[in-house]
Amino acid sequence: MTLASFVRSTFLFVALPACGQSPLLHHVHDQSRNEPPIDTSTVAPKPTDETTPAPACQISLPKSNLCASLTWTVPSVPRKKKGAFELRFTRPGSNELVDAPATVGVVLWMPSMDHGSSPVTVERKGRGLYLATDVYFVMGGEWDIIVQLLQGEEEVLDQGTLKVQM
Amino acid sequence: MRPGSLLPFALAFAPALARAGACCGSSSLLPTLITGDDRAQLGATLSNAALMGRAYSSGPAVFHGEGESESTQTLSIAAALRIFDRWQAGVQAPVVRQENSVGTAHSTRTGLGDVQASVAFEALPEWSYSAWRPQGFVFLGVTAPTGKPMSEATDPMGSDATGRGDWGLSAGSYFRKTLQAWDLFATFSFTRFLEKQIRQSNLSLRYAPNWGAAAALGVGYSPGRGDWRFGLSLSPVYEWARRYSGSLEGTRTEKLVWNAGAQVAYMPSMAWSFGLAYSDQTLLGPVHNTSLSRTASFSVQRRWEL
């Protein structure tokens, strides 16, 4: 085999499998992902006052007959910045805030990578209103924000999931 | 010196050839093999993998921006011993150091990675010359989750994740053929990842068993059939989709990454070999659900003849 035929063979050997998209030629940089998290659920966000019609449930907790809506107060930037969001609990079809019947917890989970992130702190701010802080995503991608109602520290009474694209 | 003598050393680059693209902990899907007339071999590979970005289940790959870096340095020790005439056993153990940097935040952690053990049989021995028949091996391996998986990482940046958290059972084959100054090799393997449980915060998940597959094709050239070998290789690594249940239910989509590699090996004697290797996961696609790294490795191997 001559050198020319080796080079030709090597090129074909590499080029044939590369007919798919090369990451080097088709990628974006993290700088372009500074926009707020994108809610990938199909539900519209919450109303701003009690006179407007109640939207469909953004995060459904069926066992407790509750809806939770999430509003970012401090956008989280994956790896770079912890964020914070408000959770407002209502009954389905109602705008009236109601207290959750148990302790509210939030867990972050990345289903495509089999891992979560560091713990989220949740604090009650008022009737049906909770603030989640220390919301940190260890990498970008699609995440599940799981809102849980807890008895004690570990028993999960109910939970609902919101999918977001970080 | 026969150029094929350097081919066994090419397998010292196996961790670079078939580095699993799973996030936060890499492992080799190929075992350490004695392919020459040696009784035992002991090798060490020092590698530095710069994580350039990640590919997800959809959309383009996302590369790190300015002021952001992730890298993994791995010291892998691999040993193989011929047990009987055509049977051998091997073990690989990596120590992993992860560095994460985002702006002014910085994190560095070191820990043991996933340890692998294997047994191999020379199914096609090279007892006499054949113009077409390759030398061939079949092997069985087990990977133990001795490294910490990302789901158990306590460092906020995930720097203490050194393994994938799965028990894996592998079976595969390796073939090589020397043609004057040229050599060719091919290897294929399947891995069965066993069921695993993950508990994090108040989540309890059960991941069902699934399959992974890896292949590697390579070609090498030894000028003048001397002490040097220059090689190229291509290794796709694929993992099937995986169902999970418990606190959440769903299916994690498949993973796919391509390792394109180049190697230079030098064999000053039958007992010693040295080599440099470069492996790039950003060149070829498509890629899914994987980290994308560029890895440079230095290897040294000591062999003891029969």
GROMACS .gro file of C-alpha atoms in nm:
model
  472
    1MET     CA    1   0.000   0.000   0.000
    2THR     CA    2   0.143   0.340  -0.094
    3LEU     CA    3   0.126   0.646   0.124
    4ALA     CA    4  -0.129   0.805  -0.110
    5SER     CA    5  -0.362   0.511  -0.089
    6PHE     CA    6  -0.319   0.504   0.289
    7VAL     CA    7  -0.416   0.868   0.318
    8ARG     CA    8  -0.714   0.813   0.088
    9SER     CA    9  -0.827   0.511   0.283
   10THR     CA   10  -0.785   0.690   0.614
   11PHE     CA   11  -0.987   0.986   0.493
   12LEU     CA   12  -1.272   0.761   0.384
   13PHE     CA   13  -1.241   0.564   0.706
   14VAL     CA   14  -1.292   0.880   0.906
   15ALA     CA   15  -1.523   1.073   0.670
   16LEU     CA   16  -1.782   0.801   0.622
   17PRO     CA   17  -1.890   0.780   0.986
   18ALA     CA   18  -1.869   1.157   1.018
   19CYS     CA   19  -2.162   1.215   0.785
   20GLY     CA   20  -2.357   1.291   1.102
   21GLN     CA   21  -2.326   1.634   1.262
   22SER     CA   22  -1.979   1.701   1.399
   23PRO     CA   23  -2.001   1.874   1.740
   24LEU     CA   24  -1.701   2.085   1.641
   25LEU     CA   25  -1.886   2.224   1.341
   26HIS     CA   26  -2.233   2.237   1.499
   27HIS     CA   27  -2.233   2.378   1.849
   28VAL     CA   28  -2.321   2.685   2.053
   29HIS     CA   29  -2.121   2.842   2.333
   30ASP     CA   30  -2.245   2.875   2.687
   31GLN     CA   31  -2.240   3.257   2.660
   32SER     CA   32  -2.547   3.231   2.441
   33ARG     CA   33  -2.742   3.061   2.721
   34ASN     CA   34  -2.772   3.358   2.956
   35GLU     CA   35  -3.145   3.389   2.898
   36PRO     CA   36  -3.380   3.280   3.179
   37PRO     CA   37  -3.475   2.915   3.206
   38ILE     CA   38  -3.731   2.799   2.955
   39ASP     CA   39  -4.037   2.623   3.090
   40THR     CA   40  -4.079   2.330   2.855
   41SER     CA   41  -4.421   2.236   2.994
   42THR     CA   42  -4.722   2.321   2.778
   43VAL     CA   43  -4.904   2.514   3.049
   44ALA     CA   44  -4.935   2.893   3.051
   45PRO     CA   45  -4.787   3.085   3.348
   46LYS     CA   46  -4.996   3.201   3.647
   47PRO     CA   47  -5.223   3.510   3.639
   48THR     CA   48  -5.111   3.830   3.812
   49ASP     CA   49  -5.426   3.891   4.022
   50GLU     CA   50  -5.733   3.711   4.145
   51THR     CA   51  -5.971   3.877   3.898
   52THR     CA   52  -5.820   3.721   3.589
   53PRO     CA   53  -5.925   3.371   3.488
   54ALA     CA   54  -5.725   3.093   3.652
   55PRO     CA   55  -5.489   2.918   3.412
   56ALA     CA   56  -5.440   2.548   3.376
   57CYS     CA   57  -5.214   2.389   3.635
   58GLN     CA   58  -4.843   2.453   3.578
   59ILE     CA   59  -4.734   2.197   3.838
   60SER     CA   60  -5.008   1.955   3.941
   61LEU     CA   61  -5.009   1.784   4.281
   62PRO     CA   62  -5.309   1.555   4.228
   63LYS     CA   63  -5.322   1.377   4.564
   64SER     CA   64  -5.348   1.710   4.746
   65ASN     CA   65  -5.572   1.874   4.482
   66LEU     CA   66  -5.322   2.156   4.447
   67CYS     CA   67  -5.163   2.352   4.167
   68ALA     CA   68  -4.826   2.517   4.202
   69SER     CA   69  -4.701   2.793   3.978
   70LEU     CA   70  -4.336   2.887   3.952
   71THR     CA   71  -4.196   3.235   3.887
   72TRP     CA   72  -3.823   3.300   3.871
   73THR     CA   73  -3.715   3.591   4.091
   74VAL     CA   74  -3.343   3.539   4.027
   75PRO     CA   75  -3.264   3.347   3.708
   76SER     CA   76  -3.021   3.061   3.760
   77VAL     CA   77  -2.734   3.026   3.517
   78PRO     CA   78  -2.601   2.667   3.499
   79ARG     CA   79  -2.266   2.627   3.675
   80LYS     CA   80  -2.231   3.001   3.720
   81LYS     CA   81  -2.508   3.141   3.935
   82LYS     CA   82  -2.759   3.022   4.193
   83GLY     CA   83  -3.113   3.130   4.128
   84ALA     CA   84  -3.438   3.165   4.319
   85PHE     CA   85  -3.807   3.124   4.238
   86GLU     CA   86  -4.146   3.173   4.398
   87LEU     CA   87  -4.398   2.893   4.431
   88ARG     CA   88  -4.766   2.985   4.465
   89PHE     CA   89  -5.016   2.716   4.562
   90THR     CA   90  -5.380   2.731   4.457
   91ARG     CA   91  -5.668   2.493   4.400
   92PRO     CA   92  -5.720   2.388   4.035
   93GLY     CA   93  -5.931   2.648   3.858
   94SER     CA   94  -5.887   2.906   4.136
   95ASN     CA   95  -5.657   3.202   4.188
   96GLU     CA   96  -5.690   3.200   4.568
   97LEU     CA   97  -5.367   3.114   4.743
   98VAL     CA   98  -5.386   2.819   4.983
   99ASP     CA   99  -5.125   2.684   5.220
  100ALA     CA  100  -4.968   2.354   5.135
  101PRO     CA  101  -5.087   2.086   5.384
  102ALA     CA  102  -4.732   1.968   5.450
  103THR     CA  103  -4.369   2.080   5.430
  104VAL     CA  104  -4.276   2.196   5.082
  105GLY     CA  105  -3.955   2.062   4.931
  106VAL     CA  106  -3.791   2.108   4.592
  107VAL     CA  107  -3.556   1.864   4.420
  108LEU     CA  108  -3.366   1.920   4.096
  109TRP     CA  109  -3.314   1.618   3.871
  110MET     CA  110  -3.149   1.578   3.531
  111PRO     CA  111  -3.312   1.271   3.372
  112SER     CA  112  -3.069   1.246   3.078
  113MET     CA  113  -2.762   1.229   3.302
  114ASP     CA  114  -2.893   1.029   3.603
  115HIS     CA  115  -2.813   1.292   3.864
  116GLY     CA  116  -2.946   1.592   4.050
  117SER     CA  117  -2.785   1.898   4.194
  118SER     CA  118  -2.711   2.054   4.531
  119PRO     CA  119  -3.002   2.088   4.779
  120VAL     CA  120  -3.259   2.366   4.737
  121THR     CA  121  -3.375   2.571   5.038
  122VAL     CA  122  -3.750   2.637   5.063
  123GLU     CA  123  -3.900   2.896   5.297
  124ARG     CA  124  -4.263   2.989   5.354
  125LYS     CA  125  -4.321   3.358   5.287
  126GLY     CA  126  -4.693   3.382   5.339
  127ARG     CA  127  -5.020   3.205   5.275
  128GLY     CA  128  -4.963   2.973   4.981
  129LEU     CA  129  -4.639   3.152   4.894
  130TYR     CA  130  -4.297   2.988   4.916
  131LEU     CA  131  -3.951   3.100   4.812
  132ALA     CA  132  -3.694   2.849   4.683
  133THR     CA  133  -3.332   2.965   4.699
  134ASP     CA  134  -2.990   2.807   4.635
  135VAL     CA  135  -3.129   2.682   4.305
  136TYR     CA  136  -2.809   2.567   4.135
  137PHE     CA  137  -2.783   2.359   3.819
  138VAL     CA  138  -2.451   2.177   3.794
  139MET     CA  139  -2.475   2.180   3.412
  140GLY     CA  140  -2.702   2.300   3.135
  141GLY     CA  141  -2.962   2.087   2.961
  142GLU     CA  142  -3.313   1.965   3.037
  143TRP     CA  143  -3.396   1.943   3.407
  144ASP     CA  144  -3.694   1.837   3.617
  145ILE     CA  145  -3.792   2.073   3.899
  146ILE     CA  146  -3.984   1.847   4.137
  147VAL     CA  147  -4.208   2.010   4.396
  148GLN     CA  148  -4.280   1.776   4.689
  149LEU     CA  149  -4.507   1.780   4.993
  150LEU     CA  150  -4.321   1.607   5.274
  151GLN     CA  151  -4.415   1.453   5.605
  152GLY     CA  152  -4.112   1.467   5.825
  153GLU     CA  153  -3.793   1.480   5.626
  154GLU     CA  154  -3.832   1.186   5.392
  155GLU     CA  155  -4.190   1.073   5.343
  156VAL     CA  156  -4.326   1.216   5.019
  157LEU     CA  157  -4.701   1.271   5.033
  158ASP     CA  158  -4.738   1.426   4.690
  159GLN     CA  159  -4.524   1.570   4.415
  160GLY     CA  160  -4.541   1.743   4.078
  161THR     CA  161  -4.280   1.802   3.809
  162LEU     CA  162  -4.196   2.096   3.588
  163LYS     CA  163  -3.955   2.040   3.298
  164VAL     CA  164  -3.721   2.329   3.220
  165GLN     CA  165  -3.447   2.380   2.966
  166MET     CA  166  -3.140   2.538   3.125
  167MET     CA  167   1.168  -0.524   1.546
  168ARG     CA  168   0.831  -0.648   1.422
  169PRO     CA  169   0.585  -0.362   1.401
  170GLY     CA  170   0.324  -0.592   1.536
  171SER     CA  171   0.525  -0.601   1.860
  172LEU     CA  172   0.414  -0.246   1.918
  173LEU     CA  173   0.048  -0.333   1.867
  174PRO     CA  174   0.015  -0.482   2.216
  175PHE     CA  175   0.125  -0.148   2.347
  176ALA     CA  176  -0.147   0.021   2.143
  177LEU     CA  177  -0.391  -0.137   2.380
  178ALA     CA  178  -0.231   0.064   2.659
  179PHE     CA  179  -0.418   0.347   2.495
  180ALA     CA  180  -0.741   0.156   2.528
  181PRO     CA  181  -0.870   0.397   2.790
  182ALA     CA  182  -0.817   0.677   2.542
  183LEU     CA  183  -0.947   0.474   2.251
  184ALA     CA  184  -1.276   0.389   2.409
  185ARG     CA  185  -1.337   0.638   2.683
  186ALA     CA  186  -1.696   0.617   2.776
  187GLY     CA  187  -1.857   0.950   2.723
  188ALA     CA  188  -2.073   0.927   3.032
  189CYS     CA  189  -2.077   1.235   3.237
  190CYS     CA  190  -1.855   1.275   3.528
  191GLY     CA  191  -1.649   0.967   3.530
  192SER     CA  192  -1.489   0.779   3.253
  193SER     CA  193  -1.399   0.420   3.221
  194SER     CA  194  -1.247   0.204   2.960
  195LEU     CA  195  -1.471  -0.039   2.782
  196LEU     CA  196  -1.168  -0.244   2.669
  197PRO     CA  197  -0.962  -0.463   2.902
  198THR     CA  198  -0.584  -0.477   2.927
  199LEU     CA  199  -0.454  -0.763   2.710
  200ILE     CA  200  -0.124  -0.942   2.658
  201THR     CA  201  -0.113  -0.989   2.282
  202GLY     CA  202   0.256  -1.071   2.244
  203ASP     CA  203   0.476  -1.353   2.373
  204ASP     CA  204   0.486  -1.217   2.726
  205ARG     CA  205   0.417  -1.365   3.063
  206ALA     CA  206   0.307  -1.046   3.229
  207GLN     CA  207   0.278  -0.676   3.172
  208LEU     CA  208   0.236  -0.371   3.390
  209GLY     CA  209   0.149  -0.031   3.253
  210ALA     CA  210   0.068   0.319   3.366
  211THR     CA  211  -0.119   0.581   3.169
  212LEU     CA  212  -0.138   0.946   3.267
  213SER     CA  213  -0.402   1.140   3.080
  214ASN     CA  214  -0.550   1.486   3.078
  215ALA     CA  215  -0.899   1.526   2.940
  216ALA     CA  216  -1.024   1.878   2.874
  217LEU     CA  217  -1.403   1.875   2.873
  218MET     CA  218  -1.502   2.103   2.588
  219GLY     CA  219  -1.878   2.084   2.641
  220ARG     CA  220  -2.175   1.852   2.636
  221ALA     CA  221  -2.424   1.711   2.392
  222TYR     CA  222  -2.782   1.654   2.507
  223SER     CA  223  -3.069   1.447   2.379
  224SER     CA  224  -3.165   1.715   2.129
  225GLY     CA  225  -3.026   2.038   1.992
  226PRO     CA  226  -2.667   2.132   1.915
  227ALA     CA  227  -2.376   2.055   2.146
  228VAL     CA  228  -2.300   2.328   2.400
  229PHE     CA  229  -1.934   2.416   2.442
  230HIS     CA  230  -1.801   2.597   2.747
  231GLY     CA  231  -1.785   2.974   2.726
  232GLU     CA  232  -1.509   3.206   2.837
  233GLY     CA  233  -1.399   3.178   3.195
  234GLU     CA  234  -1.527   2.824   3.221
  235SER     CA  235  -1.324   2.503   3.223
  236GLU     CA  236  -1.352   2.142   3.330
  237SER     CA  237  -1.069   1.893   3.313
  238THR     CA  238  -0.993   1.544   3.439
  239GLN     CA  239  -0.649   1.402   3.504
  240THR     CA  240  -0.638   1.025   3.534
  241LEU     CA  241  -0.358   0.795   3.642
  242SER     CA  242  -0.455   0.446   3.535
  243ILE     CA  243  -0.257   0.138   3.637
  244ALA     CA  244  -0.316  -0.174   3.429
  245ALA     CA  245  -0.172  -0.518   3.487
  246ALA     CA  246  -0.215  -0.845   3.301
  247LEU     CA  247  -0.085  -1.192   3.377
  248ARG     CA  248  -0.082  -1.504   3.162
  249ILE     CA  249  -0.246  -1.775   3.372
  250PHE     CA  250  -0.225  -2.075   3.140
  251ASP     CA  251  -0.100  -2.114   2.786
  252ARG     CA  252  -0.368  -1.905   2.616
  253TRP     CA  253  -0.554  -1.768   2.919
  254GLN     CA  254  -0.482  -1.443   3.092
  255ALA     CA  255  -0.629  -1.214   3.355
  256GLY     CA  256  -0.608  -0.838   3.390
  257VAL     CA  257  -0.705  -0.552   3.615
  258GLN     CA  258  -0.722  -0.174   3.568
  259ALA     CA  259  -0.754   0.085   3.844
  260PRO     CA  260  -0.777   0.460   3.779
  261VAL     CA  261  -0.723   0.749   4.015
  262VAL     CA  262  -0.918   1.050   3.895
  263ARG     CA  263  -0.861   1.418   3.968
  264GLN     CA  264  -1.130   1.659   3.853
  265GLU     CA  265  -1.090   2.033   3.817
  266ASN     CA  266  -1.382   2.269   3.768
  267SER     CA  267  -1.357   2.640   3.718
  268VAL     CA  268  -1.632   2.894   3.648
  269GLY     CA  269  -1.538   3.258   3.682
  270THR     CA  270  -1.383   3.295   4.027
  271ALA     CA  271  -1.533   2.970   4.156
  272HIS     CA  272  -1.294   2.678   4.157
  273SER     CA  273  -1.314   2.319   4.274
  274THR     CA  274  -1.064   2.029   4.266
  275ARG     CA  275  -1.123   1.677   4.397
  276THR     CA  276  -0.938   1.345   4.367
  277GLY     CA  277  -1.070   0.994   4.410
  278LEU     CA  278  -1.063   0.636   4.292
  279GLY     CA  279  -1.245   0.569   3.966
  280ASP     CA  280  -1.422   0.252   3.857
  281VAL     CA  281  -1.199  -0.058   3.880
  282GLN     CA  282  -1.214  -0.317   3.604
  283ALA     CA  283  -1.111  -0.683   3.599
  284SER     CA  284  -1.104  -0.916   3.302
  285VAL     CA  285  -1.015  -1.262   3.176
  286ALA     CA  286  -0.922  -1.332   2.814
  287PHE     CA  287  -0.857  -1.630   2.590
  288GLU     CA  288  -0.646  -1.631   2.274
  289ALA     CA  289  -0.900  -1.785   2.040
  290LEU     CA  290  -0.691  -1.736   1.723
  291PRO     CA  291  -0.325  -1.786   1.816
  292GLU     CA  292  -0.048  -1.683   1.584
  293TRP     CA  293   0.138  -2.014   1.575
  294SER     CA  294   0.230  -1.996   1.209
  295TYR     CA  295   0.227  -1.734   0.941
  296SER     CA  296  -0.096  -1.670   0.757
  297ALA     CA  297  -0.148  -1.406   0.492
  298TRP     CA  298  -0.506  -1.343   0.596
  299ARG     CA  299  -0.588  -1.494   0.937
  300PRO     CA  300  -0.564  -1.244   1.221
  301GLN     CA  301  -0.466  -1.306   1.579
  302GLY     CA  302  -0.779  -1.297   1.791
  303PHE     CA  303  -0.884  -1.282   2.154
  304VAL     CA  304  -1.215  -1.305   2.334
  305PHE     CA  305  -1.261  -1.153   2.676
  306LEU     CA  306  -1.500  -1.116   2.966
  307GLY     CA  307  -1.483  -0.825   3.204
  308VAL     CA  308  -1.648  -0.672   3.505
  309THR     CA  309  -1.654  -0.307   3.607
  310ALA     CA  310  -1.711  -0.229   3.973
  311PRO     CA  311  -1.862   0.106   4.077
  312THR     CA  312  -1.574   0.193   4.308
  313GLY     CA  313  -1.583   0.553   4.191
  314LYS     CA  314  -1.836   0.803   4.321
  315PRO     CA  315  -2.117   0.867   4.070
  316MET     CA  316  -2.253   1.213   4.000
  317SER     CA  317  -2.576   1.127   4.181
  318GLU     CA  318  -2.376   1.097   4.506
  319ALA     CA  319  -2.149   1.397   4.449
  320THR     CA  320  -2.141   1.640   4.739
  321ASP     CA  321  -1.925   1.904   4.576
  322PRO     CA  322  -2.155   2.175   4.435
  323MET     CA  323  -1.971   2.167   4.103
  324GLY     CA  324  -1.969   1.787   4.090
  325SER     CA  325  -1.591   1.766   4.100
  326ASP     CA  326  -1.593   1.464   4.335
  327ALA     CA  327  -1.773   1.245   4.081
  328THR     CA  328  -1.518   0.989   3.962
  329GLY     CA  329  -1.728   0.699   3.834
  330ARG     CA  330  -2.054   0.612   3.664
  331GLY     CA  331  -2.215   0.421   3.952
  332ASP     CA  332  -2.294   0.105   3.757
  333TRP     CA  333  -2.189  -0.256   3.777
  334GLY     CA  334  -2.107  -0.361   3.422
  335LEU     CA  335  -2.045  -0.706   3.272
  336SER     CA  336  -1.863  -0.701   2.938
  337ALA     CA  337  -1.789  -0.948   2.663
  338GLY     CA  338  -1.593  -0.878   2.351
  339SER     CA  339  -1.326  -0.968   2.104
  340TYR     CA  340  -1.003  -0.822   1.971
  341PHE     CA  341  -0.837  -0.896   1.638
  342ARG     CA  342  -0.509  -0.777   1.493
  343LYS     CA  343  -0.320  -0.836   1.171
  344THR     CA  344   0.029  -0.730   1.070
  345LEU     CA  345   0.099  -0.670   0.702
  346GLN     CA  346   0.468  -0.589   0.657
  347ALA     CA  347   0.510  -0.237   0.800
  348TRP     CA  348   0.136  -0.192   0.855
  349ASP     CA  349  -0.092  -0.325   1.119
  350LEU     CA  350  -0.466  -0.331   1.160
  351PHE     CA  351  -0.677  -0.397   1.467
  352ALA     CA  352  -1.044  -0.420   1.550
  353THR     CA  353  -1.225  -0.473   1.875
  354PHE     CA  354  -1.591  -0.506   1.966
  355SER     CA  355  -1.756  -0.537   2.303
  356PHE     CA  356  -2.098  -0.537   2.467
  357THR     CA  357  -2.159  -0.436   2.826
  358ARG     CA  358  -2.460  -0.519   3.040
  359PHE     CA  359  -2.518  -0.248   3.301
  360LEU     CA  360  -2.701  -0.396   3.597
  361GLU     CA  361  -2.999  -0.251   3.777
  362LYS     CA  362  -2.914   0.032   4.015
  363GLN     CA  363  -3.088   0.235   4.281
  364ILE     CA  364  -3.032   0.607   4.324
  365ARG     CA  365  -3.138   0.804   4.627
  366GLN     CA  366  -3.089   1.178   4.626
  367SER     CA  367  -3.268   1.417   4.859
  368ASN     CA  368  -3.622   1.276   4.866
  369LEU     CA  369  -3.598   1.101   4.532
  370SER     CA  370  -3.574   0.724   4.511
  371LEU     CA  371  -3.519   0.588   4.162
  372ARG     CA  372  -3.463   0.243   4.019
  373TYR     CA  373  -3.278   0.225   3.690
  374ALA     CA  374  -3.349  -0.086   3.486
  375PRO     CA  375  -3.059  -0.283   3.334
  376ASN     CA  376  -2.950  -0.175   2.989
  377TRP     CA  377  -2.686  -0.242   2.725
  378GLY     CA  378  -2.380  -0.057   2.602
  379ALA     CA  379  -2.157  -0.130   2.306
  380ALA     CA  380  -1.814  -0.017   2.193
  381ALA     CA  381  -1.598  -0.079   1.892
  382ALA     CA  382  -1.256   0.035   1.783
  383LEU     CA  383  -1.086   0.017   1.446
  384GLY     CA  384  -0.727   0.118   1.398
  385VAL     CA  385  -0.439   0.121   1.160
  386GLY     CA  386  -0.070   0.167   1.230
  387TYR     CA  387   0.255   0.207   1.045
  388SER     CA  388   0.606   0.128   1.163
  389PRO     CA  389   0.865   0.290   0.932
  390GLY     CA  390   1.124   0.037   0.827
  391ARG     CA  391   0.952  -0.210   1.060
  392GLY     CA  392   1.150  -0.043   1.336
  393ASP     CA  393   1.098   0.079   1.688
  394TRP     CA  394   0.832   0.340   1.614
  395ARG     CA  395   0.464   0.303   1.538
  396PHE     CA  396   0.226   0.575   1.422
  397GLY     CA  397  -0.139   0.494   1.444
  398LEU     CA  398  -0.491   0.621   1.392
  399SER     CA  399  -0.809   0.486   1.544
  400LEU     CA  400  -1.182   0.539   1.556
  401SER     CA  401  -1.401   0.418   1.840
  402PRO     CA  402  -1.775   0.471   1.872
  403VAL     CA  403  -1.931   0.410   2.214
  404TYR     CA  404  -2.308   0.365   2.239
  405GLU     CA  405  -2.549   0.306   2.525
  406TRP     CA  406  -2.912   0.213   2.477
  407ALA     CA  407  -3.198   0.405   2.635
  408ARG     CA  408  -3.264   0.324   3.000
  409ARG     CA  409  -3.592   0.316   3.190
  410TYR     CA  410  -3.622   0.452   3.541
  411SER     CA  411  -3.906   0.426   3.791
  412GLY     CA  412  -3.990   0.511   4.151
  413SER     CA  413  -4.026   0.876   4.250
  414LEU     CA  414  -4.016   0.959   3.880
  415GLU     CA  415  -4.087   0.749   3.575
  416GLY     CA  416  -3.940   0.782   3.232
  417THR     CA  417  -3.674   0.676   2.990
  418ARG     CA  418  -3.330   0.824   2.965
  419THR     CA  419  -3.245   0.857   2.597
  420GLU     CA  420  -2.951   0.680   2.438
  421LYS     CA  421  -2.590   0.795   2.458
  422LEU     CA  422  -2.347   0.807   2.166
  423VAL     CA  423  -1.996   0.945   2.132
  424TRP     CA  424  -1.715   0.900   1.876
  425ASN     CA  425  -1.350   0.884   1.981
  426ALA     CA  426  -1.110   0.980   1.701
  427GLY     CA  427  -0.751   0.909   1.801
  428ALA     CA  428  -0.389   0.928   1.699
  429GLN     CA  429  -0.104   0.743   1.867
  430VAL     CA  430   0.274   0.738   1.860
  431ALA     CA  431   0.454   0.446   2.023
  432TYR     CA  432   0.822   0.377   2.079
  433MET     CA  433   0.960   0.039   2.179
  434PRO     CA  434   1.331   0.056   2.261
  435SER     CA  435   1.338  -0.306   2.379
  436MET     CA  436   1.110  -0.607   2.411
  437ALA     CA  437   1.059  -0.517   2.777
  438TRP     CA  438   0.966  -0.150   2.755
  439SER     CA  439   0.729   0.065   2.552
  440PHE     CA  440   0.641   0.434   2.565
  441GLY     CA  441   0.368   0.619   2.390
  442LEU     CA  442   0.168   0.932   2.337
  443ALA     CA  443  -0.196   0.940   2.234
  444TYR     CA  444  -0.457   1.200   2.151
  445SER     CA  445  -0.829   1.132   2.147
  446ASP     CA  446  -1.095   1.380   2.040
  447GLN     CA  447  -1.470   1.343   2.097
  448THR     CA  448  -1.563   1.672   1.930
  449LEU     CA  449  -1.475   1.585   1.572
  450LEU     CA  450  -1.734   1.332   1.470
  451GLY     CA  451  -2.108   1.301   1.510
  452PRO     CA  452  -2.385   1.249   1.572
  453VAL     CA  453  -2.346   1.261   1.950
  454HIS     CA  454  -2.616   1.228   2.217
  455ASN     CA  455  -2.628   1.270   2.595
  456THR     CA  456  -2.256   1.280   2.650
  457SER     CA  457  -1.970   1.497   2.762
  458LEU     CA  458  -1.724   1.591   2.487
  459SER     CA  459  -1.356   1.582   2.572
  460ARG     CA  460  -1.014   1.614   2.417
  461THR     CA  461  -0.765   1.383   2.584
  462ALA     CA  462  -0.387   1.365   2.573
  463SER     CA  463  -0.218   1.060   2.726
  464PHE     CA  464   0.128   0.936   2.805
  465SER     CA  465   0.180   0.566   2.867
  466VAL     CA  466   0.463   0.344   2.976
  467GLN     CA  467   0.455  -0.034   2.981
  468ARG     CA  468   0.688  -0.298   3.119
  469ARG     CA  469   0.664  -0.654   2.992
  470TRP     CA  470   0.812  -0.981   3.111
  471GLU     CA  471   0.875  -1.249   2.852
  472LEU     CA  472   0.783  -1.613   2.883
   0.00000   0.00000   0.00000
